[in-house]
mmCIF file of C-alpha atoms in Angstrom:
data_model
loop_
_atom_site.group_PDB
_atom_site.id
_atom_site.type_symbol
_atom_site.label_atom_id
_atom_site.label_comp_id
_atom_site.label_asym_id
_atom_site.label_seq_id
_atom_site.Cartn_x
_atom_site.Cartn_y
_atom_site.Cartn_z
ATOM 1 C CA MET P 111 78.429 55.662 106.141
ATOM 2 C CA ARG P 112 81.917 53.663 105.281
ATOM 3 C CA ASN P 113 80.179 52.740 102.272
ATOM 4 C CA LEU P 114 79.592 56.226 101.198
ATOM 5 C CA LEU P 115 82.894 57.580 102.426
ATOM 6 C CA LEU P 116 84.984 55.110 100.279
ATOM 7 C CA PRO P 117 83.900 56.022 96.983
ATOM 8 C CA PHE P 118 84.439 59.865 97.841
ATOM 9 C CA LEU P 119 87.931 59.326 98.792
ATOM 10 C CA LEU P 120 88.700 57.356 95.706
ATOM 11 C CA ILE P 121 87.237 60.391 93.491
ATOM 12 C CA LEU P 122 89.244 62.851 95.616
ATOM 13 C CA SER P 123 92.372 60.809 95.448
ATOM 14 C CA PHE P 124 91.668 60.578 91.535
ATOM 15 C CA ILE P 125 91.237 64.368 91.218
ATOM 16 C CA PHE P 126 94.223 65.057 93.219
ATOM 17 C CA SER P 127 96.293 62.609 91.233
ATOM 18 C CA CYS P 128 95.476 64.089 87.819
ATOM 19 C CA ARG P 129 95.956 67.410 89.190
ATOM 20 C CA SER P 130 99.454 66.483 90.340
ATOM 21 C CA GLU P 131 100.214 64.856 86.952
ATOM 22 C CA SER P 132 98.922 67.866 85.182
ATOM 23 C CA ASP P 133 101.098 70.227 87.270
ATOM 24 C CA GLY P 134 104.045 67.927 86.637
ATOM 25 C CA LEU P 135 103.530 67.968 82.948
ATOM 26 C CA LEU P 136 103.372 71.579 82.945
ATOM 27 C CA GLU P 137 106.509 72.064 85.119
ATOM 28 C CA GLU P 138 108.302 69.577 82.918
ATOM 29 C CA LYS P 139 107.157 71.604 79.839
ATOM 30 C CA PHE P 140 108.749 74.891 81.452
ATOM 31 C CA ASN P 141 111.555 73.434 83.105
ATOM 32 C CA SER P 142 113.109 71.319 80.175
ATOM 33 C CA TYR P 143 114.208 74.373 78.541
ATOM 34 C CA ASP P 144 116.544 77.135 79.586
ATOM 35 C CA VAL P 145 114.926 80.684 78.509
ATOM 36 C CA TYR P 146 117.550 83.464 77.860
ATOM 37 C CA VAL P 147 116.363 87.042 77.586
ATOM 38 C CA ALA P 148 119.095 89.903 76.643
ATOM 39 C CA GLY P 149 118.421 93.491 77.392
ATOM 40 C CA ILE P 150 119.185 96.370 79.540
ATOM 41 C CA GLU P 151 118.277 97.392 83.211
ATOM 42 C CA ASN P 152 119.243 100.380 85.088
ATOM 43 C CA ASN P 153 121.595 101.372 82.072
ATOM 44 C CA GLU P 154 123.446 98.157 82.568
ATOM 45 C CA ALA P 155 123.673 95.505 79.755
ATOM 46 C CA CYS P 156 122.476 92.139 81.006
ATOM 47 C CA TYR P 157 120.733 88.819 80.465
ATOM 48 C CA TRP P 158 118.289 86.747 82.293
ATOM 49 C CA LYS P 159 118.520 82.932 82.395
ATOM 50 C CA ASN P 160 115.000 81.633 83.615
ATOM 51 C CA ASN P 161 114.542 85.004 85.240
ATOM 52 C CA ILE P 162 117.846 84.999 87.015
ATOM 53 C CA LYS P 163 119.811 88.193 86.074
ATOM 54 C CA THR P 164 123.510 88.323 84.977
ATOM 55 C CA VAL P 165 125.019 91.900 84.852
ATOM 56 C CA LEU P 166 127.491 91.949 81.824
ATOM 57 C CA THR P 167 130.966 93.278 82.809
ATOM 58 C CA GLY P 168 131.729 96.709 81.405
ATOM 59 C CA GLY P 169 128.158 96.886 79.942
ATOM 60 C CA SER P 170 127.005 100.517 81.371
ATOM 61 C CA GLY P 171 125.431 102.522 78.509
ATOM 62 C CA ILE P 172 125.610 99.441 76.153
ATOM 63 C CA THR P 173 122.259 97.719 74.963
ATOM 64 C CA PRO P 174 122.470 94.003 73.964
ATOM 65 C CA TYR P 175 120.806 93.314 70.722
ATOM 66 C CA LYS P 176 120.979 89.433 70.268
ATOM 67 C CA ILE P 177 121.755 86.566 72.574
ATOM 68 C CA ILE P 178 122.904 82.972 71.432
ATOM 69 C CA VAL P 179 123.725 79.974 73.485
ATOM 70 C CA GLU P 180 126.052 77.021 72.043
ATOM 71 C CA ASN P 181 127.174 74.164 74.013
ATOM 72 C CA ASN P 182 126.399 76.212 77.464
ATOM 73 C CA ASP P 183 128.560 79.072 76.398
ATOM 74 C CA VAL P 184 126.572 82.352 76.423
ATOM 75 C CA TYR P 185 127.287 85.107 73.615
ATOM 76 C CA VAL P 186 125.713 88.695 73.468
ATOM 77 C CA LEU P 187 126.066 91.064 70.944
ATOM 78 C CA ALA P 188 125.405 94.752 71.995
ATOM 79 C CA ALA P 189 125.984 98.260 70.884
ATOM 80 C CA SER P 190 126.781 101.710 72.679
ATOM 81 C CA ASN P 191 123.639 103.828 73.348
ATOM 82 C CA ALA P 192 125.679 107.131 72.471
ATOM 83 C CA ALA P 193 126.744 108.089 68.967
ATOM 84 C CA PRO P 194 129.070 107.061 67.403
ATOM 85 C CA GLN P 195 127.938 103.617 67.948
ATOM 86 C CA ASN P 196 130.499 100.861 68.739
ATOM 87 C CA TYR P 197 129.912 97.270 69.319
ATOM 88 C CA TYR P 198 130.857 94.476 71.728
ATOM 89 C CA ILE P 199 130.565 90.899 72.351
ATOM 90 C CA TRP P 200 130.444 88.987 75.629
ATOM 91 C CA LYS P 201 131.310 85.176 75.794
ATOM 92 C CA ASN P 202 130.250 83.927 79.187
ATOM 93 C CA ASN P 203 130.496 87.536 80.564
ATOM 94 C CA VAL P 204 133.976 88.168 78.992
ATOM 95 C CA LYS P 205 133.685 91.509 77.195
ATOM 96 C CA ILE P 206 135.298 91.952 73.595
ATOM 97 C CA ASN P 207 135.391 95.097 71.911
ATOM 98 C CA VAL P 208 134.227 94.376 68.127
ATOM 99 C CA ASP P 209 136.422 97.056 66.630
ATOM 100 C CA GLN P 210 139.835 95.432 68.167
ATOM 101 C CA TYR P 211 138.389 91.934 67.150
ATOM 102 C CA ILE P 212 137.921 93.007 63.529
ATOM 103 C CA GLY P 213 141.251 94.921 63.541
ATOM 104 C CA MET P 214 139.665 98.463 63.210
ATOM 105 C CA ASN P 215 139.667 101.672 65.085
ATOM 106 C CA SER P 216 136.725 102.656 67.161
ATOM 107 C CA ASN P 217 134.031 104.415 65.212
ATOM 108 C CA THR P 218 134.298 108.208 65.644
ATOM 109 C CA GLY P 219 131.452 109.572 63.417
ATOM 110 C CA THR P 220 134.114 111.470 61.340
ATOM 111 C CA ILE P 221 133.451 111.076 57.539
ATOM 112 C CA SER P 222 137.223 111.259 56.764
ATOM 113 C CA GLN P 223 137.932 107.989 58.714
ATOM 114 C CA TYR P 224 136.967 104.490 58.319
ATOM 115 C CA GLY P 225 133.672 103.328 59.799
ATOM 116 C CA HIS P 226 131.965 99.848 60.561
ATOM 117 C CA SER P 227 128.405 98.852 61.378
ATOM 118 C CA ILE P 228 127.441 95.471 62.410
ATOM 119 C CA GLN P 229 124.077 94.265 61.621
ATOM 120 C CA ASP P 230 123.827 90.564 62.863
ATOM 121 C CA PHE P 231 125.987 87.884 64.465
ATOM 122 C CA GLN P 232 125.949 84.137 64.563
ATOM 123 C CA VAL P 233 127.842 81.227 66.253
ATOM 124 C CA ASP P 234 128.645 78.045 64.539
ATOM 125 C CA GLN P 235 130.640 75.187 66.286
ATOM 126 C CA GLY P 236 132.358 77.812 68.631
ATOM 127 C CA ASN P 237 133.203 80.080 65.849
ATOM 128 C CA ILE P 238 131.852 83.667 66.076
ATOM 129 C CA TYR P 239 130.585 85.265 62.698
ATOM 130 C CA LEU P 240 129.658 88.912 62.424
ATOM 131 C CA PHE P 241 127.877 90.485 59.469
ATOM 132 C CA GLY P 242 127.928 94.348 58.447
ATOM 133 C CA ILE P 243 129.425 96.866 56.481
ATOM 134 C CA VAL P 244 132.839 98.877 56.412
ATOM 135 C CA SER P 245 132.707 102.450 54.904
ATOM 136 C CA SER P 246 135.929 103.839 53.670
ATOM 137 C CA PRO P 247 136.785 107.626 54.336
ATOM 138 C CA VAL P 248 134.853 110.186 52.314
ATOM 139 C CA VAL P 249 137.551 111.873 49.990
ATOM 140 C CA GLN P 250 136.864 114.758 47.562
ATOM 141 C CA LEU P 251 137.856 113.973 43.901
ATOM 142 C CA PRO P 252 139.650 116.839 41.681
ATOM 143 C CA ASN P 253 136.003 117.406 39.867
ATOM 144 C CA GLY P 254 134.694 118.174 43.490
ATOM 145 C CA VAL P 255 132.649 114.989 43.924
ATOM 146 C CA ASN P 256 132.826 113.215 47.233
ATOM 147 C CA TYR P 257 133.931 109.484 46.871
ATOM 148 C CA TYR P 258 133.941 106.756 49.238
ATOM 149 C CA THR P 259 133.015 102.968 49.120
ATOM 150 C CA ILE P 260 131.079 100.553 51.483
ATOM 151 C CA GLU P 261 132.114 96.900 51.666
ATOM 152 C CA LEU P 262 129.519 94.398 52.762
ATOM 153 C CA CYS P 263 131.385 91.822 54.847
ATOM 154 C CA TYR P 264 131.172 89.050 57.172
ATOM 155 C CA TRP P 265 133.709 88.112 59.632
ATOM 156 C CA LYS P 266 134.776 84.636 60.957
ATOM 157 C CA ASN P 267 136.464 84.881 64.277
ATOM 158 C CA GLY P 268 137.633 88.399 63.246
ATOM 159 C CA ILE P 269 138.873 87.529 59.695
ATOM 160 C CA LYS P 270 136.749 89.668 56.940
ATOM 161 C CA THR P 271 135.365 88.524 53.778
ATOM 162 C CA VAL P 272 134.127 91.054 51.433
ATOM 163 C CA LEU P 273 131.138 90.099 49.504
ATOM 164 C CA PHE P 274 130.311 93.271 47.656
ATOM 165 C CA THR P 275 131.569 96.682 47.214
ATOM 166 C CA ARG P 276 129.239 99.636 46.795
ATOM 167 C CA THR P 277 130.285 102.837 45.321
ATOM 168 C CA PRO P 278 128.555 106.294 45.642
ATOM 169 C CA ASP P 279 128.001 106.479 41.762
ATOM 170 C CA PHE P 280 124.127 106.454 41.021
ATOM 171 C CA ASN P 281 124.803 104.389 37.923
ATOM 172 C CA GLN P 282 126.641 101.480 39.639
ATOM 173 C CA PRO P 283 124.889 98.598 41.150
ATOM 174 C CA HIS P 284 124.228 98.488 44.854
ATOM 175 C CA VAL P 285 122.527 95.818 47.227
ATOM 176 C CA THR P 286 120.138 95.991 50.262
ATOM 177 C CA TYR P 287 120.272 93.287 52.885
ATOM 178 C CA ARG P 288 119.014 92.249 56.449
ATOM 179 C CA ASN P 289 120.218 89.198 58.351
ATOM 180 C CA PHE P 290 122.564 86.153 57.629
ATOM 181 C CA ILE P 291 122.596 82.373 58.561
ATOM 182 C CA VAL P 292 125.639 80.189 59.368
ATOM 183 C CA SER P 293 124.940 76.391 59.040
ATOM 184 C CA ASN P 294 127.932 73.826 59.265
ATOM 185 C CA GLY P 295 130.486 76.363 58.541
ATOM 186 C CA ASN P 296 128.738 77.791 55.471
ATOM 187 C CA VAL P 297 127.665 81.250 55.483
ATOM 188 C CA TYR P 298 124.407 82.473 53.736
ATOM 189 C CA VAL P 299 123.747 86.081 52.958
ATOM 190 C CA PRO P 300 120.595 86.913 50.770
ATOM 191 C CA ILE P 301 120.785 90.325 48.879
ATOM 192 C CA ASN P 302 118.359 92.434 46.718
ATOM 193 C CA LYS P 303 120.750 93.653 43.796
ATOM 194 C CA PHE P 304 119.672 96.865 42.183
ATOM 195 C CA LEU P 305 121.182 98.071 38.776
ATOM 196 C CA ASN P 306 121.593 101.443 40.160
ATOM 197 C CA LYS P 307 120.719 103.559 43.324
ATOM 198 C CA ILE P 308 117.414 105.159 41.656
ATOM 199 C CA THR P 309 114.652 103.844 43.809
ATOM 200 C CA ASP P 310 112.458 102.178 41.048
ATOM 201 C CA SER P 311 115.491 100.566 39.234
ATOM 202 C CA PRO P 312 115.237 96.709 38.291
ATOM 203 C CA TYR P 313 116.445 94.391 40.890
ATOM 204 C CA GLU P 314 117.458 90.902 41.039
ATOM 205 C CA LEU P 315 117.393 88.545 44.031
ATOM 206 C CA GLY P 316 120.333 86.310 45.210
ATOM 207 C CA TYR P 317 122.457 84.920 47.996
ATOM 208 C CA PHE P 318 126.095 84.593 48.757
ATOM 209 C CA LYS P 319 127.087 81.246 50.103
ATOM 210 C CA ASN P 320 130.368 82.056 51.645
ATOM 211 C CA ASN P 321 131.738 84.197 48.943
ATOM 212 C CA THR P 322 130.110 82.590 45.917
ATOM 213 C CA TYR P 323 127.148 84.393 44.513
ATOM 214 C CA HIS P 324 123.772 82.590 43.431
ATOM 215 C CA THR P 325 120.951 84.133 41.623
ATOM 216 C CA ILE P 326 117.292 83.203 42.786
ATOM 217 C CA ALA P 327 115.398 85.548 40.281
ATOM 218 C CA SER P 328 116.336 87.672 37.472
ATOM 219 C CA TYR P 329 115.852 91.443 37.280
ATOM 220 C CA SER P 330 112.589 90.988 35.245
ATOM 221 C CA ASP P 331 110.909 88.601 37.869
ATOM 222 C CA TYR P 332 110.527 91.547 40.544
ATOM 223 C CA LYS P 333 111.171 89.470 43.533
ATOM 224 C CA SER P 334 112.874 90.397 46.817
ATOM 225 C CA PHE P 335 113.706 88.832 50.034
ATOM 226 C CA ASN P 336 112.619 89.444 53.518
ATOM 227 C CA HIS P 337 114.360 87.184 55.950
ATOM 228 C CA ILE P 338 116.630 84.165 56.016
ATOM 229 C CA SER P 339 116.211 81.225 58.737
ATOM 230 C CA LYS P 340 117.271 77.839 59.400
ATOM 231 C CA GLY P 341 115.059 74.858 59.301
ATOM 232 C CA THR P 342 115.094 71.245 60.362
ATOM 233 C CA ASN P 343 118.335 69.200 59.352
ATOM 234 C CA ASN P 344 120.017 72.539 58.842
ATOM 235 C CA SER P 345 118.045 73.303 55.726
ATOM 236 C CA ILE P 346 118.057 77.103 54.802
ATOM 237 C CA TYR P 347 115.028 79.079 54.029
ATOM 238 C CA ILE P 348 114.386 82.596 52.535
ATOM 239 C CA SER P 349 111.226 84.119 52.434
ATOM 240 C CA ILE P 350 110.534 85.983 48.949
ATOM 241 C CA ASN P 351 108.283 88.564 48.004
ATOM 242 C CA ASP P 352 106.575 88.044 44.582
ATOM 243 C CA ASN P 353 105.975 91.523 43.836
ATOM 244 C CA ILE P 354 104.018 90.769 40.381
ATOM 245 C CA ASN P 355 101.544 88.438 42.233
ATOM 246 C CA ASN P 356 101.786 90.282 45.585
ATOM 247 C CA ASN P 357 102.349 87.085 47.671
ATOM 248 C CA THR P 358 105.221 85.751 49.791
ATOM 249 C CA TYR P 359 106.741 82.057 49.518
ATOM 250 C CA TYR P 360 109.606 80.268 50.906
ATOM 251 C CA LYS P 361 112.554 78.854 48.958
ATOM 252 C CA ASN P 362 114.448 76.083 50.631
ATOM 253 C CA ILE P 363 117.945 76.855 49.023
ATOM 254 C CA THR P 364 119.378 73.547 50.290
ATOM 255 C CA THR P 365 116.937 71.672 48.268
ATOM 256 C CA ASN P 366 116.076 74.337 45.709
ATOM 257 C CA THR P 367 112.323 73.705 46.367
ATOM 258 C CA ASP P 368 109.620 76.384 46.782
ATOM 259 C CA SER P 369 106.683 76.024 49.303
ATOM 260 C CA TYR P 370 104.066 77.837 51.489
ATOM 261 C CA LEU P 371 102.191 80.693 49.651
ATOM 262 C CA SER P 372 101.008 83.640 51.589
ATOM 263 C CA GLN P 373 98.769 86.464 50.411
ATOM 264 C CA THR P 374 100.456 88.802 53.037
ATOM 265 C CA ASN P 375 104.150 90.059 53.177
ATOM 266 C CA LYS P 376 106.086 89.693 56.438
ATOM 267 C CA THR P 377 109.349 90.236 57.608
ATOM 268 C CA LYS P 378 110.657 87.674 60.190
ATOM 269 C CA PHE P 379 110.025 83.954 60.462
ATOM 270 C CA ASN P 380 111.326 80.952 62.472
ATOM 271 C CA ILE P 381 110.864 77.384 61.706
ATOM 272 C CA ASP P 382 109.861 74.600 64.350
ATOM 273 C CA GLY P 383 109.793 71.255 62.656
ATOM 274 C CA ASN P 384 107.128 71.517 60.052
ATOM 275 C CA ASP P 385 105.749 74.471 61.272
ATOM 276 C CA LEU P 386 106.514 78.120 60.296
ATOM 277 C CA TYR P 387 105.999 81.030 62.590
ATOM 278 C CA GLU P 388 105.996 84.559 61.240
ATOM 279 C CA PHE P 389 106.143 87.872 63.212
ATOM 280 C CA SER P 390 106.934 91.388 62.585
ATOM 281 C CA ASN P 391 106.195 93.801 65.527
ATOM 282 C CA VAL P 392 102.506 93.295 65.081
ATOM 283 C CA GLN P 393 99.808 91.942 67.352
ATOM 284 C CA ASN P 394 99.282 88.299 66.245
ATOM 285 C CA TYR P 395 101.961 86.189 65.009
ATOM 286 C CA LEU P 396 101.169 83.529 62.229
ATOM 287 C CA LYS P 397 101.653 79.874 62.538
ATOM 288 C CA ASN P 398 101.501 78.458 59.137
ATOM 289 C CA ASP P 399 99.716 81.603 58.079
ATOM 290 C CA VAL P 400 97.028 81.375 60.457
ATOM 291 C CA PRO P 401 96.956 84.210 63.041
ATOM 292 C CA VAL P 402 97.289 83.192 66.478
ATOM 293 C CA SER P 403 95.239 85.101 69.079
ATOM 294 C CA SER P 404 97.057 87.328 71.294
ATOM 295 C CA ALA P 405 94.010 87.998 73.581
ATOM 296 C CA TYR P 406 96.258 86.774 76.620
ATOM 297 C CA ALA P 407 98.678 89.542 76.186
ATOM 298 C CA LEU P 408 96.038 92.356 76.622
ATOM 299 C CA ASP P 409 97.748 95.658 75.809
ATOM 300 C CA PHE P 410 101.099 94.012 74.884
ATOM 301 C CA LYS P 411 100.380 94.090 70.919
ATOM 302 C CA HIS P 412 103.915 94.196 69.610
ATOM 303 C CA VAL P 413 105.953 90.992 69.118
ATOM 304 C CA ASP P 414 109.414 92.314 69.347
ATOM 305 C CA ASP P 415 111.211 88.753 69.388
ATOM 306 C CA LEU P 416 109.977 85.253 69.022
ATOM 307 C CA ALA P 417 111.356 81.686 69.251
ATOM 308 C CA ALA P 418 109.705 78.532 68.623
ATOM 309 C CA LEU P 419 110.895 74.953 69.701
ATOM 310 C CA ASN P 420 109.106 71.673 70.230
ATOM 311 C CA GLN P 421 105.547 73.226 69.982
ATOM 312 C CA ASN P 422 106.331 75.975 72.431
ATOM 313 C CA VAL P 423 106.446 79.669 71.427
ATOM 314 C CA TYR P 424 108.567 82.118 73.431
ATOM 315 C CA GLN P 425 107.819 85.875 72.750
ATOM 316 C CA ILE P 426 109.015 89.340 73.869
ATOM 317 C CA ARG P 427 106.081 91.564 73.551
ATOM 318 C CA SER P 428 106.003 95.321 74.196
ATOM 319 C CA LYS P 429 103.014 97.697 75.231
ATOM 320 C CA TRP P 430 103.218 101.107 73.329
ATOM 321 C CA THR P 431 101.895 104.519 74.324
ATOM 322 C CA ASN P 432 102.018 107.707 71.944
ATOM 323 C CA ASP P 433 104.428 105.858 69.618
ATOM 324 C CA ALA P 434 106.870 104.510 72.320
ATOM 325 C CA ALA P 435 107.255 101.455 74.223
ATOM 326 C CA VAL P 436 106.493 101.708 77.851
ATOM 327 C CA SER P 437 106.599 98.075 78.965
ATOM 328 C CA TYR P 438 107.834 94.595 77.954
ATOM 329 C CA LYS P 439 106.854 91.121 78.926
ATOM 330 C CA VAL P 440 108.149 87.583 78.198
ATOM 331 C CA TYR P 441 105.559 84.914 77.425
ATOM 332 C CA ILE P 442 105.953 81.293 77.123
ATOM 333 C CA ASN P 443 103.043 80.066 75.117
ATOM 334 C CA ASN P 444 100.157 82.147 76.709
ATOM 335 C CA THR P 445 101.827 82.394 80.073
ATOM 336 C CA GLU P 446 103.526 85.771 81.281
ATOM 337 C CA THR P 447 106.875 84.912 83.019
ATOM 338 C CA GLN P 448 108.858 88.239 83.047
ATOM 339 C CA GLN P 449 108.138 92.139 82.906
ATOM 340 C CA ILE P 450 110.178 95.313 82.816
ATOM 341 C CA ASN P 451 109.017 98.783 82.484
ATOM 342 C CA ALA P 452 110.856 100.859 79.803
ATOM 343 C CA THR P 453 111.867 103.410 82.238
ATOM 344 C CA ASN P 454 114.211 100.965 83.850
ATOM 345 C CA GLY P 455 115.015 98.894 80.842
ATOM 346 C CA VAL P 456 114.296 96.902 77.702
ATOM 347 C CA PHE P 457 114.086 93.298 76.550
ATOM 348 C CA LYS P 458 115.723 92.865 73.229
ATOM 349 C CA SER P 459 116.183 89.145 72.329
ATOM 350 C CA ILE P 460 115.091 85.731 73.351
ATOM 351 C CA PHE P 461 116.779 82.378 73.045
ATOM 352 C CA VAL P 462 115.699 78.953 73.959
ATOM 353 C CA ASP P 463 118.242 75.930 74.845
ATOM 354 C CA PRO P 464 117.056 72.460 75.710
ATOM 355 C CA ASN P 465 118.654 71.497 78.983
#
């Protein structure tokens, strides 16, 4: 009997040892990173660090749109829910009114006054960068034409740099834009530059590095950008639509090299080492152009935000009914870690920081 029992105990010990090791690896995989989620709950701006909520001071009626963590400092960009929309930043839960920060009056919605719109923000080496537009008051010229300008700008610690000024004249060039990147103190802003405001007018593709403009593709090339993102070693990538060949490729503007052709057009992407993750509010994100099944997410078929770090994927997903989001979940790889119903709040942005 003793001879039979000993091998059984050894097998049982081995099973529990493997199980303990597996659980330990899983726990290490989850616990070696701090996961930050920004959003709103019960009409209060807040963020969650590893599911523990921090309510942002003075954040009633304000929705965060992006969260960034650098050197243990937590930055959140948000906007008021009611029009006219104004903007706010929290650094470690200290609220900053963006209008005062950039030296402007609050938005009033009145066209006879200056207005501003913040599209994105970045943090680099403790410096806060904002990206957006400033519109001048609308005035009526003697010929009865309403006239105003829009400045495409970025701000470093509240100091404005104007990249492009657009006029309402349909015969003048104008630009479209989306997001920007800051790396080692350099600001990168991609634009599609149109000859005029007519929808089908020729356009060229380029980007600003700080306040110097660089052309990527000429008007005759019919190429446009989708998104800009930072890769390894601070390399900067722009996703480019080739509208003649109907595909997307990625340009490393740091090395001026092109790579990774795709037959579909995406909007957002992140880079983790040599892997490229694309997502655009659809059911399956793509890793290196291969759709990754979202069967684990069941009815949560919209990817609202995604971060990838060291082969782990962190997502905010939403469930929609009748063209409206009704619930949000956070997933780490295939595992659900957090949920909120839309009646109570929203998850907007996710950020992952190695601890």
